[in-house]
Amino acid sequence: MKGRLTLSLFKIILFLIVMVGTVLAKDSSEDGETIDISSIRDVIENDKLTSVVSEKNIELKRAQEEKNKREVAKYAFPIEEDFWQFLSEYWLVKNGKLLGWDVIRPDYGLAEAFKTMLENLGHYHQKFNILLIDSSEVCHFSFPSKKGNYVFVLSVPFIRTMNLSKLEISLLLFEDLIRKNLGFFQHHVTTAEFKNWVGKNYFAKKKVDEMLIPKILENYDNLIFKKGFSFQEQFEVTKVVFSNIEKDDSLVLAYKNLLHKIDALVKTNERFKNYVKIYPSPELQLGWIGSVKKSL
Amino acid sequence: MAQKNIAILILLLQLFMVGDSLGKESEYQIIKSEKSDKKVYMGIFYVNRIFSTIVKSPNVGATPIKTVECGDSVKVFESSLLSSRDWYYVEKGKIEGLIKKEDISLQKEQCFKDKYPKFYGELILDDVSRYYWGTLFERYVKGETKVKLR
């Protein structure tokens, strides 16, 4: 106890000496004299003052760096999967009135029929959402989304006019599923500019290029309402669908029936004349199935 | 005899106190509304869809009261008046209504707006779009495939 008191007293005296020394040093430096402070550096270091100060500085620096990192992270541009899922739904929301999906409809037992068909074909752990729409302009689509997730739109007038069975509708959706897996939709709507942004951080730019999203949405419109898919893409889709179902005669028959029905519809019904521009063409698809079958 | 009577008296007193404490406990759990509906408080849940809608009645397409966003918290109650098991009774501030069970969860999920806040903030979503997005999930015919065990 006595020792501690002495030590404290010693520290106070030492502090006073340092203070007086500093004042004197200031005075003497003004007089052009220099003071050697190395003699007191040891005392300060022994008191661990310098290490405490440097630790505090490191802590502050680290906290600032963390804050900066968090701020930079806010500017992450979505990765591909997140982006497409988000944008597809964004497009559906923006076109809600045009597509007429905001009406409560029965599910027509579609979920169960499609699920059963997929499971029979060995497509497990697939999540799907089917949006029934009231449009003769848009008949069916599978939108870009997360892997193993599917967002379908399906026109009620389209399936009703042809009086499609649940199996035929399931095959139509399966065709869309394959088309999505082959990445054709994404290929048509992606822009070169988008590839420079996706999954990257735009902290330095602070704002997304204002034409980036509108351009992709415009590409969605073009593909869905005007341009559609190419013959080559349709051939690829038909080939893959057929290779999936070829071992099940009832499915092959149902697929052929479906294509026949669509072919007849687009040739006779004015409301659906736009269909072949989007999906060329049911007639050719029937021919391709025949040629694939022969080559096997 | 007197000792026996005192023992009985103490026992009755204890039983009365236990009963009283149980009563207090259940008061926290069962909230009786004016319609004598018994609502059991279940806890704070979080919206797990990008948007969802609190509605007036437990039906798809029911009158909307408020659009809630992914990550929003709601007080959840199980209500004896609800015949449908797909809905929860919820309170959000002063608003009371119903929400689809599948739209909320106990664990807060990582939402798109939390993952990409600046990107999300740049897309201006008006109230109509937010409401539409909330109803989009209701309109989906949903399904999921599983491994079939033979």
Tab-separated table of C-alpha atoms in Angstrom:
chain	number	residue	atom	x	y	z
A	1	MET	CA	0.000	0.000	0.000
A	2	LYS	CA	2.805	2.313	1.008
A	3	GLY	CA	4.738	1.265	-2.074
A	4	ARG	CA	1.797	2.098	-4.340
A	5	LEU	CA	1.421	5.483	-2.723
A	6	THR	CA	5.106	6.165	-3.291
A	7	LEU	CA	4.791	5.057	-6.914
A	8	SER	CA	1.798	7.316	-7.506
A	9	LEU	CA	3.636	10.192	-5.848
A	10	PHE	CA	6.603	9.453	-8.063
A	11	LYS	CA	4.365	9.463	-11.168
A	12	ILE	CA	2.869	12.837	-10.193
A	13	ILE	CA	6.316	14.302	-9.666
A	14	LEU	CA	7.438	12.818	-12.946
A	15	PHE	CA	4.392	14.277	-14.712
A	16	LEU	CA	5.158	17.714	-13.249
A	17	ILE	CA	8.793	17.401	-14.359
A	18	VAL	CA	7.610	16.492	-17.876
A	19	MET	CA	5.176	19.405	-17.946
A	20	VAL	CA	7.779	21.862	-16.714
A	21	GLY	CA	10.210	20.300	-19.166
A	22	THR	CA	7.770	20.803	-22.020
A	23	VAL	CA	7.246	24.439	-21.115
A	24	LEU	CA	10.971	24.943	-20.791
A	25	ALA	CA	11.548	23.085	-24.032
A	26	LYS	CA	9.075	25.372	-25.753
A	27	ASP	CA	10.811	28.414	-24.307
A	28	SER	CA	14.231	27.101	-25.112
A	29	SER	CA	13.220	25.998	-28.615
A	30	GLU	CA	12.096	29.521	-29.135
A	31	ASP	CA	15.564	30.467	-28.049
A	32	GLY	CA	16.899	28.018	-30.617
A	33	GLU	CA	17.844	25.297	-28.114
A	34	THR	CA	16.776	21.595	-28.444
A	35	ILE	CA	15.558	19.215	-25.770
A	36	ASP	CA	16.230	15.477	-25.830
A	37	ILE	CA	12.852	13.802	-25.130
A	38	SER	CA	14.226	10.296	-25.585
A	39	SER	CA	14.980	10.269	-21.887
A	40	ILE	CA	11.245	10.371	-21.015
A	41	ARG	CA	10.108	8.066	-23.854
A	42	ASP	CA	11.040	5.031	-21.760
A	43	VAL	CA	8.853	6.249	-18.924
A	44	ILE	CA	5.861	6.737	-21.248
A	45	GLU	CA	6.412	3.341	-22.804
A	46	ASN	CA	6.706	1.714	-19.397
A	47	ASP	CA	3.295	3.153	-18.599
A	48	LYS	CA	1.976	1.402	-21.799
A	49	LEU	CA	0.421	4.650	-22.921
A	50	THR	CA	1.739	4.337	-26.463
A	51	SER	CA	0.473	0.793	-26.885
A	52	VAL	CA	-2.975	1.773	-25.563
A	53	VAL	CA	-3.086	4.657	-28.016
A	54	SER	CA	-2.027	2.469	-30.953
A	55	GLU	CA	-4.556	-0.244	-29.988
A	56	LYS	CA	-7.296	2.374	-29.904
A	57	ASN	CA	-6.226	3.648	-33.301
A	58	ILE	CA	-6.275	0.130	-34.774
A	59	GLU	CA	-9.744	-0.434	-33.313
A	60	LEU	CA	-11.032	2.816	-34.780
A	61	LYS	CA	-9.496	1.999	-38.152
A	62	ARG	CA	-11.069	-1.462	-38.105
A	63	ALA	CA	-14.496	-0.057	-37.230
A	64	GLN	CA	-14.217	2.481	-40.030
A	65	GLU	CA	-13.179	-0.239	-42.483
A	66	GLU	CA	-16.161	-2.383	-41.443
A	67	LYS	CA	-18.489	0.577	-41.909
A	68	ASN	CA	-17.018	1.232	-45.353
A	69	LYS	CA	-17.393	-2.437	-46.280
A	70	ARG	CA	-21.058	-2.402	-45.251
A	71	GLU	CA	-21.639	0.731	-47.269
A	72	VAL	CA	-19.932	-0.765	-50.347
A	73	ALA	CA	-21.909	-4.024	-49.967
A	74	LYS	CA	-25.169	-2.079	-50.288
A	75	TYR	CA	-24.286	-1.472	-53.925
A	76	ALA	CA	-24.215	-5.154	-54.904
A	77	PHE	CA	-25.923	-5.799	-58.234
A	78	PRO	CA	-27.988	-9.027	-58.004
A	79	ILE	CA	-26.474	-12.310	-59.094
A	80	GLU	CA	-28.046	-13.982	-62.164
A	81	GLU	CA	-30.509	-16.223	-60.285
A	82	ASP	CA	-31.826	-13.504	-58.002
A	83	PHE	CA	-32.005	-11.012	-60.826
A	84	TRP	CA	-34.069	-13.134	-63.226
A	85	GLN	CA	-36.522	-14.312	-60.604
A	86	PHE	CA	-37.035	-10.718	-59.485
A	87	LEU	CA	-37.279	-9.198	-62.945
A	88	SER	CA	-39.662	-11.849	-64.273
A	89	GLU	CA	-42.065	-11.165	-61.430
A	90	TYR	CA	-41.556	-7.434	-61.884
A	91	TRP	CA	-42.583	-7.849	-65.532
A	92	LEU	CA	-45.651	-9.894	-64.525
A	93	VAL	CA	-46.676	-7.220	-62.036
A	94	LYS	CA	-46.207	-4.423	-64.576
A	95	ASN	CA	-48.269	-6.360	-67.141
A	96	GLY	CA	-50.893	-7.622	-64.708
A	97	LYS	CA	-53.820	-5.829	-66.280
A	98	LEU	CA	-52.840	-6.764	-69.820
A	99	LEU	CA	-52.462	-10.446	-68.953
A	100	GLY	CA	-55.540	-10.511	-66.751
A	101	TRP	CA	-54.120	-12.719	-64.027
A	102	ASP	CA	-55.776	-10.822	-61.195
A	103	VAL	CA	-58.879	-12.953	-61.319
A	104	ILE	CA	-59.545	-15.809	-58.937
A	105	ARG	CA	-59.735	-19.065	-60.840
A	106	PRO	CA	-59.882	-22.721	-59.898
A	107	ASP	CA	-56.574	-24.547	-60.341
A	108	TYR	CA	-58.231	-27.150	-62.615
A	109	GLY	CA	-56.160	-29.859	-60.865
A	110	LEU	CA	-53.152	-28.708	-62.861
A	111	ALA	CA	-50.646	-28.709	-60.003
A	112	GLU	CA	-51.275	-32.356	-59.184
A	113	ALA	CA	-51.300	-33.497	-62.834
A	114	PHE	CA	-48.084	-31.649	-63.696
A	115	LYS	CA	-46.367	-32.740	-60.484
A	116	THR	CA	-47.227	-36.392	-61.165
A	117	MET	CA	-45.940	-36.192	-64.730
A	118	LEU	CA	-42.672	-34.558	-63.663
A	119	GLU	CA	-42.120	-37.132	-60.932
A	120	ASN	CA	-42.825	-39.975	-63.369
A	121	LEU	CA	-40.212	-38.505	-65.703
A	122	GLY	CA	-37.710	-38.244	-62.834
A	123	HIS	CA	-37.701	-34.466	-62.400
A	124	TYR	CA	-37.493	-34.233	-58.616
A	125	HIS	CA	-37.154	-31.248	-56.289
A	126	GLN	CA	-38.637	-28.826	-58.772
A	127	LYS	CA	-40.818	-25.998	-57.536
A	128	PHE	CA	-43.316	-24.484	-59.904
A	129	ASN	CA	-45.821	-21.641	-59.926
A	130	ILE	CA	-48.418	-21.527	-62.674
A	131	LEU	CA	-50.152	-18.226	-63.306
A	132	LEU	CA	-53.417	-18.624	-65.177
A	133	ILE	CA	-54.045	-15.662	-67.426
A	134	ASP	CA	-56.867	-14.344	-69.545
A	135	SER	CA	-55.105	-13.590	-72.815
A	136	SER	CA	-55.138	-14.885	-76.350
A	137	GLU	CA	-52.030	-12.867	-77.192
A	138	VAL	CA	-49.834	-14.638	-74.644
A	139	CYS	CA	-50.560	-18.358	-74.627
A	140	HIS	CA	-47.871	-19.949	-72.476
A	141	PHE	CA	-44.402	-19.105	-71.226
A	142	SER	CA	-41.842	-20.151	-68.688
A	143	PHE	CA	-39.984	-17.156	-67.324
A	144	PRO	CA	-36.332	-16.976	-66.297
A	145	SER	CA	-36.081	-17.749	-62.589
A	146	LYS	CA	-33.939	-19.497	-59.979
A	147	LYS	CA	-32.539	-22.931	-60.722
A	148	GLY	CA	-35.144	-25.615	-60.003
A	149	ASN	CA	-37.860	-22.939	-59.777
A	150	TYR	CA	-40.339	-22.308	-62.551
A	151	VAL	CA	-42.751	-19.456	-63.173
A	152	PHE	CA	-45.252	-20.378	-65.873
A	153	VAL	CA	-48.009	-18.341	-67.409
A	154	LEU	CA	-50.795	-20.255	-69.096
A	155	SER	CA	-53.697	-18.778	-71.019
A	156	VAL	CA	-57.086	-20.095	-69.951
A	157	PRO	CA	-58.738	-19.190	-73.318
A	158	PHE	CA	-55.915	-21.059	-75.081
A	159	ILE	CA	-56.364	-24.335	-73.183
A	160	ARG	CA	-60.150	-24.056	-73.145
A	161	THR	CA	-60.541	-23.402	-76.879
A	162	MET	CA	-58.625	-26.590	-77.647
A	163	ASN	CA	-60.275	-28.483	-74.803
A	164	LEU	CA	-56.900	-29.782	-73.660
A	165	SER	CA	-56.704	-32.642	-71.192
A	166	LYS	CA	-54.654	-32.288	-67.989
A	167	LEU	CA	-51.994	-34.512	-69.515
A	168	GLU	CA	-51.787	-32.364	-72.643
A	169	ILE	CA	-51.540	-29.215	-70.536
A	170	SER	CA	-48.810	-30.864	-68.465
A	171	LEU	CA	-46.890	-31.634	-71.646
A	172	LEU	CA	-47.279	-28.046	-72.799
A	173	LEU	CA	-45.846	-26.878	-69.473
A	174	PHE	CA	-43.103	-29.492	-69.739
A	175	GLU	CA	-42.112	-28.058	-73.117
A	176	ASP	CA	-41.832	-24.637	-71.429
A	177	LEU	CA	-39.818	-26.155	-68.597
A	178	ILE	CA	-37.312	-27.569	-71.091
A	179	ARG	CA	-37.198	-24.250	-72.950
A	180	LYS	CA	-36.352	-22.493	-69.692
A	181	ASN	CA	-33.703	-25.056	-68.788
A	182	LEU	CA	-32.072	-24.564	-72.190
A	183	GLY	CA	-31.881	-20.848	-71.353
A	184	PHE	CA	-33.511	-19.604	-74.549
A	185	PHE	CA	-35.673	-16.932	-72.910
A	186	GLN	CA	-32.718	-15.551	-70.981
A	187	HIS	CA	-30.582	-15.588	-74.109
A	188	HIS	CA	-33.102	-13.408	-75.944
A	189	VAL	CA	-33.555	-10.807	-73.242
A	190	THR	CA	-29.988	-10.460	-71.958
A	191	THR	CA	-27.983	-7.464	-73.105
A	192	ALA	CA	-24.203	-7.070	-73.402
A	193	GLU	CA	-24.397	-4.228	-70.899
A	194	PHE	CA	-26.143	-6.483	-68.363
A	195	LYS	CA	-23.207	-8.899	-68.371
A	196	ASN	CA	-20.967	-6.065	-67.167
A	197	TRP	CA	-23.196	-5.473	-64.154
A	198	VAL	CA	-24.519	-8.812	-63.009
A	199	GLY	CA	-23.117	-9.996	-59.665
A	200	LYS	CA	-20.777	-7.009	-59.443
A	201	ASN	CA	-20.578	-4.063	-57.112
A	202	TYR	CA	-21.379	-0.599	-58.424
A	203	PHE	CA	-20.255	1.460	-55.450
A	204	ALA	CA	-17.949	3.505	-57.678
A	205	LYS	CA	-20.810	4.302	-60.097
A	206	LYS	CA	-23.375	4.871	-57.327
A	207	LYS	CA	-26.320	4.347	-59.721
A	208	VAL	CA	-27.351	1.572	-62.094
A	209	ASP	CA	-27.243	2.644	-65.733
A	210	GLU	CA	-30.741	4.051	-66.128
A	211	MET	CA	-31.365	2.267	-69.420
A	212	LEU	CA	-30.217	-1.158	-68.239
A	213	ILE	CA	-33.475	-2.479	-66.717
A	214	PRO	CA	-35.872	-0.736	-69.182
A	215	LYS	CA	-33.898	-2.296	-72.068
A	216	ILE	CA	-34.222	-5.812	-70.628
A	217	LEU	CA	-37.933	-5.267	-69.937
A	218	GLU	CA	-38.329	-4.088	-73.527
A	219	ASN	CA	-36.642	-7.322	-74.639
A	220	TYR	CA	-39.181	-9.262	-72.538
A	221	ASP	CA	-41.982	-7.437	-74.397
A	222	ASN	CA	-40.426	-8.108	-77.776
A	223	LEU	CA	-39.916	-11.787	-77.127
A	224	ILE	CA	-43.344	-12.381	-75.587
A	225	PHE	CA	-45.482	-10.297	-77.945
A	226	LYS	CA	-43.553	-10.115	-81.212
A	227	LYS	CA	-40.367	-12.033	-81.811
A	228	GLY	CA	-40.700	-15.398	-80.088
A	229	PHE	CA	-38.259	-18.278	-80.489
A	230	SER	CA	-36.293	-19.411	-83.527
A	231	PHE	CA	-36.806	-22.596	-85.539
A	232	GLN	CA	-33.497	-23.917	-84.248
A	233	GLU	CA	-34.544	-23.332	-80.636
A	234	GLN	CA	-37.895	-24.988	-81.228
A	235	PHE	CA	-36.136	-27.976	-82.797
A	236	GLU	CA	-33.856	-28.285	-79.749
A	237	VAL	CA	-36.829	-28.088	-77.373
A	238	THR	CA	-38.835	-30.685	-79.307
A	239	LYS	CA	-35.835	-33.037	-79.392
A	240	VAL	CA	-35.276	-32.802	-75.620
A	241	VAL	CA	-38.991	-33.166	-74.818
A	242	PHE	CA	-39.181	-36.232	-77.010
A	243	SER	CA	-36.066	-37.812	-75.485
A	244	ASN	CA	-37.718	-37.428	-72.060
A	245	ILE	CA	-41.050	-38.985	-72.996
A	246	GLU	CA	-40.142	-41.483	-75.731
A	247	LYS	CA	-40.287	-44.514	-73.412
A	248	ASP	CA	-43.873	-43.800	-72.479
A	249	ASP	CA	-46.175	-44.376	-75.463
A	250	SER	CA	-49.128	-42.667	-73.797
A	251	LEU	CA	-47.065	-39.500	-73.342
A	252	VAL	CA	-45.803	-39.587	-76.937
A	253	LEU	CA	-49.368	-39.963	-78.155
A	254	ALA	CA	-50.581	-37.139	-75.905
A	255	TYR	CA	-47.735	-34.888	-77.103
A	256	LYS	CA	-48.623	-35.560	-80.734
A	257	ASN	CA	-52.298	-34.877	-79.981
A	258	LEU	CA	-51.326	-31.623	-78.327
A	259	LEU	CA	-49.277	-30.478	-81.326
A	260	HIS	CA	-52.080	-31.483	-83.719
A	261	LYS	CA	-54.593	-29.485	-81.678
A	262	ILE	CA	-52.361	-26.392	-81.582
A	263	ASP	CA	-51.658	-26.702	-85.297
A	264	ALA	CA	-55.379	-26.862	-86.062
A	265	LEU	CA	-56.092	-23.945	-83.725
A	266	VAL	CA	-53.532	-21.542	-85.196
A	267	LYS	CA	-54.705	-22.368	-88.716
A	268	THR	CA	-58.372	-21.837	-88.006
A	269	ASN	CA	-58.733	-19.366	-85.148
A	270	GLU	CA	-57.902	-15.703	-85.805
A	271	ARG	CA	-57.426	-14.991	-82.109
A	272	PHE	CA	-54.364	-17.222	-81.960
A	273	LYS	CA	-52.766	-16.440	-85.317
A	274	ASN	CA	-49.835	-14.766	-83.560
A	275	TYR	CA	-48.881	-18.085	-81.934
A	276	VAL	CA	-46.715	-19.407	-84.771
A	277	LYS	CA	-44.618	-16.243	-84.659
A	278	ILE	CA	-43.745	-17.050	-81.068
A	279	TYR	CA	-43.488	-20.849	-81.334
A	280	PRO	CA	-42.652	-21.982	-84.867
A	281	SER	CA	-44.287	-24.254	-85.602
A	282	PRO	CA	-46.505	-27.099	-84.352
A	283	GLU	CA	-46.612	-28.606	-87.833
A	284	LEU	CA	-42.817	-28.676	-88.048
A	285	GLN	CA	-42.574	-30.047	-84.524
A	286	LEU	CA	-44.698	-33.020	-85.554
A	287	GLY	CA	-42.343	-33.616	-88.449
A	288	TRP	CA	-39.295	-33.344	-86.189
A	289	ILE	CA	-40.721	-35.913	-83.785
A	290	GLY	CA	-41.070	-38.297	-86.712
A	291	SER	CA	-37.479	-37.691	-87.856
A	292	VAL	CA	-36.069	-38.057	-84.312
A	293	LYS	CA	-38.002	-41.315	-83.960
A	294	LYS	CA	-36.622	-42.652	-87.251
A	295	SER	CA	-33.034	-41.722	-86.385
A	296	LEU	CA	-33.227	-43.612	-83.083
B	1	MET	CA	-58.027	-31.117	15.602
B	2	ALA	CA	-57.130	-27.439	15.568
B	3	GLN	CA	-53.812	-28.322	13.892
B	4	LYS	CA	-55.698	-30.302	11.236
B	5	ASN	CA	-57.977	-27.345	10.564
B	6	ILE	CA	-55.026	-24.992	10.219
B	7	ALA	CA	-53.359	-27.414	7.777
B	8	ILE	CA	-56.525	-27.547	5.648
B	9	LEU	CA	-56.781	-23.758	5.757
B	10	ILE	CA	-53.143	-23.400	4.571
B	11	LEU	CA	-53.759	-25.939	1.806
B	12	LEU	CA	-56.845	-24.077	0.600
B	13	LEU	CA	-54.934	-20.801	0.719
B	14	GLN	CA	-52.130	-22.300	-1.394
B	15	LEU	CA	-54.577	-23.717	-3.905
B	16	PHE	CA	-56.250	-20.322	-4.187
B	17	MET	CA	-52.874	-18.637	-4.808
B	18	VAL	CA	-51.834	-21.178	-7.439
B	19	GLY	CA	-55.192	-20.774	-9.153
B	20	ASP	CA	-54.767	-17.029	-9.130
B	21	SER	CA	-51.269	-17.220	-10.656
B	22	LEU	CA	-52.512	-19.603	-13.364
B	23	GLY	CA	-55.287	-17.156	-14.109
B	24	LYS	CA	-52.755	-14.369	-14.548
B	25	GLU	CA	-50.615	-16.477	-16.849
B	26	SER	CA	-53.532	-17.362	-19.082
B	27	GLU	CA	-54.533	-13.730	-19.279
B	28	TYR	CA	-51.341	-13.128	-21.224
B	29	GLN	CA	-52.052	-15.985	-23.555
B	30	ILE	CA	-55.724	-15.662	-24.228
B	31	ILE	CA	-57.013	-12.326	-25.325
B	32	LYS	CA	-60.738	-12.108	-25.493
B	33	SER	CA	-62.122	-9.817	-28.128
B	34	GLU	CA	-65.521	-8.186	-28.149
B	35	LYS	CA	-66.881	-11.051	-30.251
B	36	SER	CA	-65.694	-13.514	-27.587
B	37	ASP	CA	-63.140	-14.817	-30.057
B	38	LYS	CA	-60.240	-16.574	-28.344
B	39	LYS	CA	-56.977	-15.502	-29.887
B	40	VAL	CA	-53.871	-17.304	-28.773
B	41	TYR	CA	-50.798	-15.157	-29.093
B	42	MET	CA	-48.150	-17.025	-31.041
B	43	GLY	CA	-45.354	-14.498	-31.291
B	44	ILE	CA	-43.709	-12.141	-33.716
B	45	PHE	CA	-43.504	-13.458	-37.258
B	46	TYR	CA	-41.823	-11.978	-40.339
B	47	VAL	CA	-43.098	-11.580	-43.887
B	48	ASN	CA	-41.136	-13.939	-46.133
B	49	ARG	CA	-42.475	-12.882	-49.553
B	50	ILE	CA	-41.391	-9.757	-51.359
B	51	PHE	CA	-44.893	-8.420	-50.641
B	52	SER	CA	-47.958	-9.812	-48.958
B	53	THR	CA	-51.375	-8.431	-48.090
B	54	ILE	CA	-53.231	-8.208	-44.798
B	55	VAL	CA	-56.874	-8.741	-45.665
B	56	LYS	CA	-60.276	-8.487	-44.003
B	57	SER	CA	-61.491	-12.055	-44.410
B	58	PRO	CA	-59.852	-15.457	-44.912
B	59	ASN	CA	-60.458	-15.736	-48.657
B	60	VAL	CA	-58.266	-15.329	-51.705
B	61	GLY	CA	-59.167	-11.967	-53.198
B	62	ALA	CA	-60.590	-10.592	-49.924
B	63	THR	CA	-60.649	-6.823	-49.306
B	64	PRO	CA	-57.046	-5.704	-48.715
B	65	ILE	CA	-56.193	-3.681	-45.611
B	66	LYS	CA	-52.454	-3.231	-45.923
B	67	THR	CA	-49.563	-4.387	-48.087
B	68	VAL	CA	-46.635	-5.615	-46.028
B	69	GLU	CA	-43.089	-6.055	-47.256
B	70	CYS	CA	-40.537	-8.853	-46.852
B	71	GLY	CA	-38.939	-8.641	-43.385
B	72	ASP	CA	-41.840	-6.678	-41.843
B	73	SER	CA	-42.823	-8.000	-38.424
B	74	VAL	CA	-46.385	-8.835	-37.431
B	75	LYS	CA	-47.955	-10.008	-34.167
B	76	VAL	CA	-49.536	-13.374	-34.817
B	77	PHE	CA	-52.541	-14.928	-33.108
B	78	GLU	CA	-54.333	-18.158	-33.719
B	79	SER	CA	-58.032	-17.405	-33.730
B	80	SER	CA	-60.834	-19.782	-32.804
B	81	LEU	CA	-63.152	-17.940	-35.199
B	82	LEU	CA	-61.019	-18.851	-38.198
B	83	SER	CA	-62.396	-21.882	-39.953
B	84	SER	CA	-59.622	-21.962	-42.542
B	85	ARG	CA	-56.264	-23.312	-41.409
B	86	ASP	CA	-54.428	-21.402	-44.118
B	87	TRP	CA	-54.692	-18.047	-42.348
B	88	TYR	CA	-53.397	-16.313	-39.253
B	89	TYR	CA	-54.911	-13.413	-37.419
B	90	VAL	CA	-52.288	-10.633	-37.299
B	91	GLU	CA	-51.745	-7.192	-35.865
B	92	LYS	CA	-49.468	-4.659	-37.479
B	93	GLY	CA	-49.425	-1.510	-35.384
B	94	LYS	CA	-53.043	-0.494	-35.078
B	95	ILE	CA	-54.069	-2.587	-38.075
B	96	GLU	CA	-55.756	-5.946	-37.532
B	97	GLY	CA	-56.494	-8.502	-40.180
B	98	LEU	CA	-55.609	-11.833	-41.698
B	99	ILE	CA	-52.592	-13.066	-43.582
B	100	LYS	CA	-51.797	-16.295	-45.414
B	101	LYS	CA	-49.760	-18.651	-43.216
B	102	GLU	CA	-47.305	-19.393	-46.000
B	103	ASP	CA	-46.456	-15.668	-46.311
B	104	ILE	CA	-44.925	-15.369	-42.839
B	105	SER	CA	-42.381	-17.302	-40.796
B	106	LEU	CA	-40.841	-17.224	-37.322
B	107	GLN	CA	-37.364	-16.778	-38.696
B	108	LYS	CA	-36.543	-13.580	-40.529
B	109	GLU	CA	-35.443	-14.529	-44.005
B	110	GLN	CA	-32.913	-12.693	-46.105
B	111	CYS	CA	-35.020	-10.537	-48.356
B	112	PHE	CA	-34.118	-9.258	-51.809
B	113	LYS	CA	-34.306	-5.674	-50.543
B	114	ASP	CA	-31.830	-6.467	-47.740
B	115	LYS	CA	-29.460	-8.291	-50.059
B	116	TYR	CA	-29.515	-5.591	-52.733
B	117	PRO	CA	-30.779	-2.436	-50.969
B	118	LYS	CA	-29.507	0.180	-53.417
B	119	PHE	CA	-30.607	-1.745	-56.510
B	120	TYR	CA	-34.022	-2.346	-54.976
B	121	GLY	CA	-34.284	1.293	-53.933
B	122	GLU	CA	-33.705	2.439	-57.491
B	123	LEU	CA	-36.756	0.591	-58.789
B	124	ILE	CA	-39.662	2.797	-57.948
B	125	LEU	CA	-42.589	0.630	-56.956
B	126	ASP	CA	-45.824	2.494	-56.488
B	127	ASP	CA	-48.533	1.294	-54.086
B	128	VAL	CA	-50.507	-0.397	-56.864
B	129	SER	CA	-47.460	-2.422	-57.986
B	130	ARG	CA	-46.722	-3.409	-54.389
B	131	TYR	CA	-50.283	-4.586	-53.918
B	132	TYR	CA	-50.234	-6.466	-57.250
B	133	TRP	CA	-46.978	-8.161	-56.305
B	134	GLY	CA	-48.545	-9.241	-53.022
B	135	THR	CA	-51.520	-10.800	-54.803
B	136	LEU	CA	-49.316	-12.490	-57.426
B	137	PHE	CA	-48.363	-15.218	-54.933
B	138	GLU	CA	-52.015	-15.800	-54.106
B	139	ARG	CA	-52.864	-16.345	-57.749
B	140	TYR	CA	-50.123	-18.885	-58.425
B	141	VAL	CA	-51.099	-22.512	-58.736
B	142	LYS	CA	-48.199	-23.927	-56.739
B	143	GLY	CA	-46.519	-27.297	-56.773
B	144	GLU	CA	-43.326	-29.070	-55.887
B	145	THR	CA	-42.023	-32.444	-56.978
B	146	LYS	CA	-40.508	-34.956	-54.594
B	147	VAL	CA	-38.628	-38.195	-54.910
B	148	LYS	CA	-41.147	-40.989	-55.309
B	149	LEU	CA	-40.596	-44.004	-53.108
B	150	ARG	CA	-41.739	-47.183	-54.781
